[in-house]
PDB file of C-alpha atoms and ligand atoms in Angstrom:
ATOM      1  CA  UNK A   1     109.016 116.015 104.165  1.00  0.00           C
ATOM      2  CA  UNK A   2     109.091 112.639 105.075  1.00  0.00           C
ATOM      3  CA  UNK A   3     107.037 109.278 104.522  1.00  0.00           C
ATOM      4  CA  UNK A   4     106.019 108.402 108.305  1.00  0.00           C
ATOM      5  CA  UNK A   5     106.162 104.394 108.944  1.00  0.00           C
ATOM      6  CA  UNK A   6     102.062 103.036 109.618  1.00  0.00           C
ATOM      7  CA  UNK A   7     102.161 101.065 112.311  1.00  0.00           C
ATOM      8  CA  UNK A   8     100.299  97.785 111.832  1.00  0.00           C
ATOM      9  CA  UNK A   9      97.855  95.423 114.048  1.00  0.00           C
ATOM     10  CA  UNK A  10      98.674  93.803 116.529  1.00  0.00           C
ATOM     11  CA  UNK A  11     100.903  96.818 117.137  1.00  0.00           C
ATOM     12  CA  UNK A  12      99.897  97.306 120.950  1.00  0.00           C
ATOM     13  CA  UNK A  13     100.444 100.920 120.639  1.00  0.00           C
ATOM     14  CA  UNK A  14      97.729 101.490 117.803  1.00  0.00           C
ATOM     15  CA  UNK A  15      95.372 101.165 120.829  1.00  0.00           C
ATOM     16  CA  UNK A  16      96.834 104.186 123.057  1.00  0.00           C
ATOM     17  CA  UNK A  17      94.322 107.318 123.319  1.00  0.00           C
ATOM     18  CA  UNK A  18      96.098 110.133 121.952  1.00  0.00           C
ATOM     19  CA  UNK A  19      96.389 113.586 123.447  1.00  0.00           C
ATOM     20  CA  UNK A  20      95.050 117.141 122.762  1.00  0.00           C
ATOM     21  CA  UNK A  21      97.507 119.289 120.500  1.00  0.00           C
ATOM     22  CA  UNK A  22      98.660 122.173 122.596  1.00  0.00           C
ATOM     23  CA  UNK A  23     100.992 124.110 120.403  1.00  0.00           C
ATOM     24  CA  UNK A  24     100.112 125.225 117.147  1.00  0.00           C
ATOM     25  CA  UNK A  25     103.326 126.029 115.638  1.00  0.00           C
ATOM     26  CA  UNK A  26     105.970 124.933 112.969  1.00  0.00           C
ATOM     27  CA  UNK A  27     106.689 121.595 114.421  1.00  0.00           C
ATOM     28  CA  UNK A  28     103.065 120.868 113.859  1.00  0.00           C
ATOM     29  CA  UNK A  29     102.646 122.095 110.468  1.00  0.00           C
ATOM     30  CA  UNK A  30     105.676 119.857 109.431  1.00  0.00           C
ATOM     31  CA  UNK A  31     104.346 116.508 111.268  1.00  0.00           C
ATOM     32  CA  UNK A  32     101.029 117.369 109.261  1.00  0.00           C
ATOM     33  CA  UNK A  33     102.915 117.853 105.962  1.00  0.00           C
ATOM     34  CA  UNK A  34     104.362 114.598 106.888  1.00  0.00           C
ATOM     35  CA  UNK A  35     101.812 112.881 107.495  1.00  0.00           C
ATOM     36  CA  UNK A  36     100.121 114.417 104.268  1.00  0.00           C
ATOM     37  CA  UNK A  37     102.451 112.483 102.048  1.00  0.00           C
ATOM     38  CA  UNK A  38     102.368 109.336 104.289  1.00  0.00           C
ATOM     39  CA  UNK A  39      98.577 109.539 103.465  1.00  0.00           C
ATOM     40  CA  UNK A  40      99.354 109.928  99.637  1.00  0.00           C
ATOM     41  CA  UNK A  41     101.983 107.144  99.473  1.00  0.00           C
ATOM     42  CA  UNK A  42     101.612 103.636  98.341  1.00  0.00           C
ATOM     43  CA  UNK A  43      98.189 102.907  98.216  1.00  0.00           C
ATOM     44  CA  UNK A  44      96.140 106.490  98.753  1.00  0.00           C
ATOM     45  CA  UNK A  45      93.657 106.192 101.475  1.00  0.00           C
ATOM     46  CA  UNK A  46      90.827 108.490 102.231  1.00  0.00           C
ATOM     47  CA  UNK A  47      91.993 109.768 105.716  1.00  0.00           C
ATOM     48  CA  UNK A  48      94.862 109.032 108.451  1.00  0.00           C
ATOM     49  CA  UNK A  49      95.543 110.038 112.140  1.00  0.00           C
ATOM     50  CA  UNK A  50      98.472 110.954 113.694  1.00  0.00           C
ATOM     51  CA  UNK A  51      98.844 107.682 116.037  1.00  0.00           C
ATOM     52  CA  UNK A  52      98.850 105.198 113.086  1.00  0.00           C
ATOM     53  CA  UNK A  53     102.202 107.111 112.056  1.00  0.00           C
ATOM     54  CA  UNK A  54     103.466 107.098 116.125  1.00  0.00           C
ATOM     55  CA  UNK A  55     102.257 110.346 116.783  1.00  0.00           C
ATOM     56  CA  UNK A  56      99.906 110.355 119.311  1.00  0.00           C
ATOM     57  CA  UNK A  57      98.270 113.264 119.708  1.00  0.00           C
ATOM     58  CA  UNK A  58      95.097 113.867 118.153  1.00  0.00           C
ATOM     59  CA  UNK A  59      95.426 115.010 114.359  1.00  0.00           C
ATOM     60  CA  UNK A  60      93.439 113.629 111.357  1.00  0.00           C
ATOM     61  CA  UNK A  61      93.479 114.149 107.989  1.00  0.00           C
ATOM     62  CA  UNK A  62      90.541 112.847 105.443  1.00  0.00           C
ATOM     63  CA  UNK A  63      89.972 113.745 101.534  1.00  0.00           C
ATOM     64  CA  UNK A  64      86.981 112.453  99.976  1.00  0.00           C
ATOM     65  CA  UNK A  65      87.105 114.149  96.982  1.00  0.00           C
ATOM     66  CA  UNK A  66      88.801 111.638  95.261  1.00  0.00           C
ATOM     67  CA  UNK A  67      87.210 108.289  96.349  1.00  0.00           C
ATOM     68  CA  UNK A  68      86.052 107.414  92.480  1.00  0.00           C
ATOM     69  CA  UNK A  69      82.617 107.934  92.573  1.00  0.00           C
ATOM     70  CA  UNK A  70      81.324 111.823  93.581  1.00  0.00           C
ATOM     71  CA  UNK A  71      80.204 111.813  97.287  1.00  0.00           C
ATOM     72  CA  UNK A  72      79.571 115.001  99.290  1.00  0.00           C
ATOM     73  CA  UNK A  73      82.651 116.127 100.902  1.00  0.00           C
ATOM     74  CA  UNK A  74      84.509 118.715 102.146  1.00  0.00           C
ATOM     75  CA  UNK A  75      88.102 118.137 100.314  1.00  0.00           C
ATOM     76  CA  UNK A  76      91.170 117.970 101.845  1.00  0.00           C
ATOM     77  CA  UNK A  77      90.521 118.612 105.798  1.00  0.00           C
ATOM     78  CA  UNK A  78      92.994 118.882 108.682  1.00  0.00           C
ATOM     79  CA  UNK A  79      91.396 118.320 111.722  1.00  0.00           C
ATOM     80  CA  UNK A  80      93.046 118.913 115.122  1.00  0.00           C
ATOM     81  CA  UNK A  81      91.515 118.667 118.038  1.00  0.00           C
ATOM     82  CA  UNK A  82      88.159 116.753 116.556  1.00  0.00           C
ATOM     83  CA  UNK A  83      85.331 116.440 118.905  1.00  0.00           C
ATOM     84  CA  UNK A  84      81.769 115.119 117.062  1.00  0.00           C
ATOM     85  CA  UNK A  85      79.037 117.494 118.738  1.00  0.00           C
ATOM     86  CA  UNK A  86      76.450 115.341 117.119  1.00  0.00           C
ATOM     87  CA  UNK A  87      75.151 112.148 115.486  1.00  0.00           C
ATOM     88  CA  UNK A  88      71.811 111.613 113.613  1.00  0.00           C
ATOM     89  CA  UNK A  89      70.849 108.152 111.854  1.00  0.00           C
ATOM     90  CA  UNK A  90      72.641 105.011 111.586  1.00  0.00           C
ATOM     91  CA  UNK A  91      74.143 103.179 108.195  1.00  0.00           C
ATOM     92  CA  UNK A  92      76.004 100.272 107.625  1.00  0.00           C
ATOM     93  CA  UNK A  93      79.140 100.443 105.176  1.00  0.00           C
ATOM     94  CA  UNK A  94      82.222  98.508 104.485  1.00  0.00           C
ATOM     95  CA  UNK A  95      85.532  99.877 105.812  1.00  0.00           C
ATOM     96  CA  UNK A  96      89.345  99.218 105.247  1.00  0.00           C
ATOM     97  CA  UNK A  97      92.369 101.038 107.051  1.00  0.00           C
ATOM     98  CA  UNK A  98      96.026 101.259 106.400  1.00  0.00           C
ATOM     99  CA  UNK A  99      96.536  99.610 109.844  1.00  0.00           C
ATOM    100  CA  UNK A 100      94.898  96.495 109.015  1.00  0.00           C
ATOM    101  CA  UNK A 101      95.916  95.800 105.412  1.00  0.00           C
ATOM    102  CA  UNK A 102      94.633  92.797 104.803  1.00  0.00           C
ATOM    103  CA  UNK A 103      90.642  92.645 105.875  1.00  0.00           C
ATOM    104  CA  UNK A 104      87.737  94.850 105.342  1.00  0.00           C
ATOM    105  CA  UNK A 105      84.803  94.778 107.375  1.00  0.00           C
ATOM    106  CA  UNK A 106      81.166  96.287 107.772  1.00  0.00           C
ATOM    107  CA  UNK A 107      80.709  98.726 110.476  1.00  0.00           C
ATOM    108  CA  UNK A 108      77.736 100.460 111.709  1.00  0.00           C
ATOM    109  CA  UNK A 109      78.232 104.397 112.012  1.00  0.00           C
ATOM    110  CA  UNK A 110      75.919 107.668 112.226  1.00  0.00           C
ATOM    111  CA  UNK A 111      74.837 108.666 108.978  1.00  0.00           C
ATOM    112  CA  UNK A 112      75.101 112.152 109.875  1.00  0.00           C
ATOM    113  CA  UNK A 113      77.573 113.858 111.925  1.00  0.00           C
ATOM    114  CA  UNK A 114      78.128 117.704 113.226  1.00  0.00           C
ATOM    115  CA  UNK A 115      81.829 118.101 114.430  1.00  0.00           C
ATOM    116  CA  UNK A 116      84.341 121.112 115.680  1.00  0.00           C
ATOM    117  CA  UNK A 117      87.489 121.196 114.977  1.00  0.00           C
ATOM    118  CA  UNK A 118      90.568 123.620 115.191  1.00  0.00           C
ATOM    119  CA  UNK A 119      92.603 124.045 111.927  1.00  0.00           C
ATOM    120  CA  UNK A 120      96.467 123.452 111.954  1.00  0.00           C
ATOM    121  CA  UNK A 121      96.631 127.721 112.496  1.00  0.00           C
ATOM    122  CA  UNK A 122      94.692 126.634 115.849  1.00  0.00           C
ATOM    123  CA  UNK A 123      91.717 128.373 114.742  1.00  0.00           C
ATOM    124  CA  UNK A 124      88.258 126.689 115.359  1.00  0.00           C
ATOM    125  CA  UNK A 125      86.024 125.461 112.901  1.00  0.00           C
ATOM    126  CA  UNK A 126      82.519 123.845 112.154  1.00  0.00           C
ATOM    127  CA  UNK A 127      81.523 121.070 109.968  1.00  0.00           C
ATOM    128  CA  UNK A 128      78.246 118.850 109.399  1.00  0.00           C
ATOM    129  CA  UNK A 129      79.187 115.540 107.069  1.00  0.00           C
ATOM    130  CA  UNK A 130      77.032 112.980 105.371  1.00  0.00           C
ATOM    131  CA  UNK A 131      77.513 109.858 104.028  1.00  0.00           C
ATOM    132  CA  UNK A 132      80.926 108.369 103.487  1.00  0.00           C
ATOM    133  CA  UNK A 133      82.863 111.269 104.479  1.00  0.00           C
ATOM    134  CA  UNK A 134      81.292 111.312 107.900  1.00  0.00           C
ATOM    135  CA  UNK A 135      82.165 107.755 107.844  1.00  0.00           C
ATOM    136  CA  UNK A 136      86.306 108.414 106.941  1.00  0.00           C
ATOM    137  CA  UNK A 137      85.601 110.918 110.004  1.00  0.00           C
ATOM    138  CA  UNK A 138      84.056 108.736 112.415  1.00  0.00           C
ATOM    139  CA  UNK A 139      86.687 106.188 111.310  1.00  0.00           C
ATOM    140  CA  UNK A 140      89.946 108.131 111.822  1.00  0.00           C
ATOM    141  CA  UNK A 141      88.549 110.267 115.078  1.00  0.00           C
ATOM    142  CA  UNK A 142      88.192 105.831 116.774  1.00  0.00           C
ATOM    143  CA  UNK A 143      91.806 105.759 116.096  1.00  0.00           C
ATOM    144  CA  UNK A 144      92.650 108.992 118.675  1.00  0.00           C
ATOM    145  CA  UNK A 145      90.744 106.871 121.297  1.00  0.00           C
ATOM    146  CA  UNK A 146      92.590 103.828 120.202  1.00  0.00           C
ATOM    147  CA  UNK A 147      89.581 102.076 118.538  1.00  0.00           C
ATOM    148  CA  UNK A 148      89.744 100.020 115.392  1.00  0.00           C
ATOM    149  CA  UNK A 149      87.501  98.885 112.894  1.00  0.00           C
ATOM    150  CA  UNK A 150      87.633  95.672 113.615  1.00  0.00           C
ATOM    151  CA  UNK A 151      86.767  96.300 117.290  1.00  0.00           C
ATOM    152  CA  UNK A 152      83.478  97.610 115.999  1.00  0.00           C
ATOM    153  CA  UNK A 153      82.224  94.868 114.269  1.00  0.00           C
ATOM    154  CA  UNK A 154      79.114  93.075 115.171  1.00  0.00           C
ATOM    155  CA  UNK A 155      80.251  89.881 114.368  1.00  0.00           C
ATOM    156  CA  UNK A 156      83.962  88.600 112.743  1.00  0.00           C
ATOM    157  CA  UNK A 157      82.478  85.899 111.419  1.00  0.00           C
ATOM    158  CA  UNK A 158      79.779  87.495 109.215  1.00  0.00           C
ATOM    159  CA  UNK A 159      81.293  91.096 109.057  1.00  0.00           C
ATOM    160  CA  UNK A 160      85.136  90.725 108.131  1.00  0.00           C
ATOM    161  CA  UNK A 161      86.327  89.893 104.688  1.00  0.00           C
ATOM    162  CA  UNK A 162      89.652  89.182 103.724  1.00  0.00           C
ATOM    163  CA  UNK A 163      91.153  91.538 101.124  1.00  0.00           C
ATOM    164  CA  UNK A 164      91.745  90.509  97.972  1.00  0.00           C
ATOM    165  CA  UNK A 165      92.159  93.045  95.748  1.00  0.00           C
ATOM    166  CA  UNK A 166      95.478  94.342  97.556  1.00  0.00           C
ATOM    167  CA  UNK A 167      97.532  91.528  96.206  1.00  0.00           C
ATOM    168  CA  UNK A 168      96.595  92.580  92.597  1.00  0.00           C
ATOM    169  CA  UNK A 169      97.031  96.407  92.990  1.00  0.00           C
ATOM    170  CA  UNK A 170      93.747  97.009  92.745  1.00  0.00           C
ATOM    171  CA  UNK A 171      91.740 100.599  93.660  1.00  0.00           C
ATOM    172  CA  UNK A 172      92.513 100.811  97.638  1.00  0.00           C
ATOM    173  CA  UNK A 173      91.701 104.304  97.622  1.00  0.00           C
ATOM    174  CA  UNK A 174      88.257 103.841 100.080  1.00  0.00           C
ATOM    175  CA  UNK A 175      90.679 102.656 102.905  1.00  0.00           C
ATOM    176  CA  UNK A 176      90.754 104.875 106.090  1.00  0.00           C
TER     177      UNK A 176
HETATM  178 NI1   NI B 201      92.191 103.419 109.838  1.00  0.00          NI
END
């Protein structure tokens, strides 16, 4: 296992669109694992994807289990392959990402999300999400198109905050 480097804005390459996973065998499995720690290191953030570790090809991996405060999740999910099916309601919520360290900013996203998704044995699965955990997904599924955060904003001035609390060590857990 390895820690994977995160590639940082204005790395040109965060904004390639990555490419369907093909082979589901032990080369994946140990990216994933890789990336699994890379997600755990330093600061723990509530989900990843494959092309903010160099990897592009379209694998994402969110937890919302352990964001603090209980929201409804699913756990740990591997997600290859994600395609949302569906999106019901609109909320606006404050996101951070590991691959733009220093701001936050307040996006608009579906409230409600169906999604499929093959597992890392290639098998195919079905999900609906709520809430902040279809927010992580929404999030990390922009970065496999090459989208960030901060391209979704409705306005820098009003909408993006520098971050503070990184310089003091503070909880950067909600980051995706
Ligand atoms: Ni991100």
């Amino acid at each position: 296992m390895a820690i994977l480097e995160i590639l940082k804005l204005p790395d040109p390459r965060l904004k390639e669109v990555a490419e369907d996973v093909v082979h589901f065998d032990r080369e994946l499995h140990r990216f994933v694992a890789d990336l699994e720690e890379t997600r755990q290191a330093g600061p723990a953030a509530v989900g990843i994807a494959a092309p903010q570790a160099g990897r592009w090809q379209r694998i994402i991996i969110i937890d919302c289990s352990t964001t603090g405060k209980p929201v409804p999740n699913h756990g740990r999910l591997i997600l290859v392959n994600p395609e949302i099916t569906d999106w019901d309601g609109f909320a606006l919520g404050r996101e951070g990402c590991l691959s733009v360290p220093d701001y936050t900013g307040n996006v608009i996203r579906a409230a409600r999300i169906k999604l499929r998704a093959h597992d890392p044995r290639g098998e195919l699965q079905a999900y609906e999400m709520e809430g902040f955990e279809a927010r992580a997904l929404q999030h990390e599924v922009d970065h496999l198109d090459g989208i960030l955060f901060i391209d979704r904003l409705v306005s820098r001035r009003t909408d993006l905050f520098q971050r503070k609390v990184y310089q003091k060590g503070g909880n950067r857990k909600k980051q995706v």
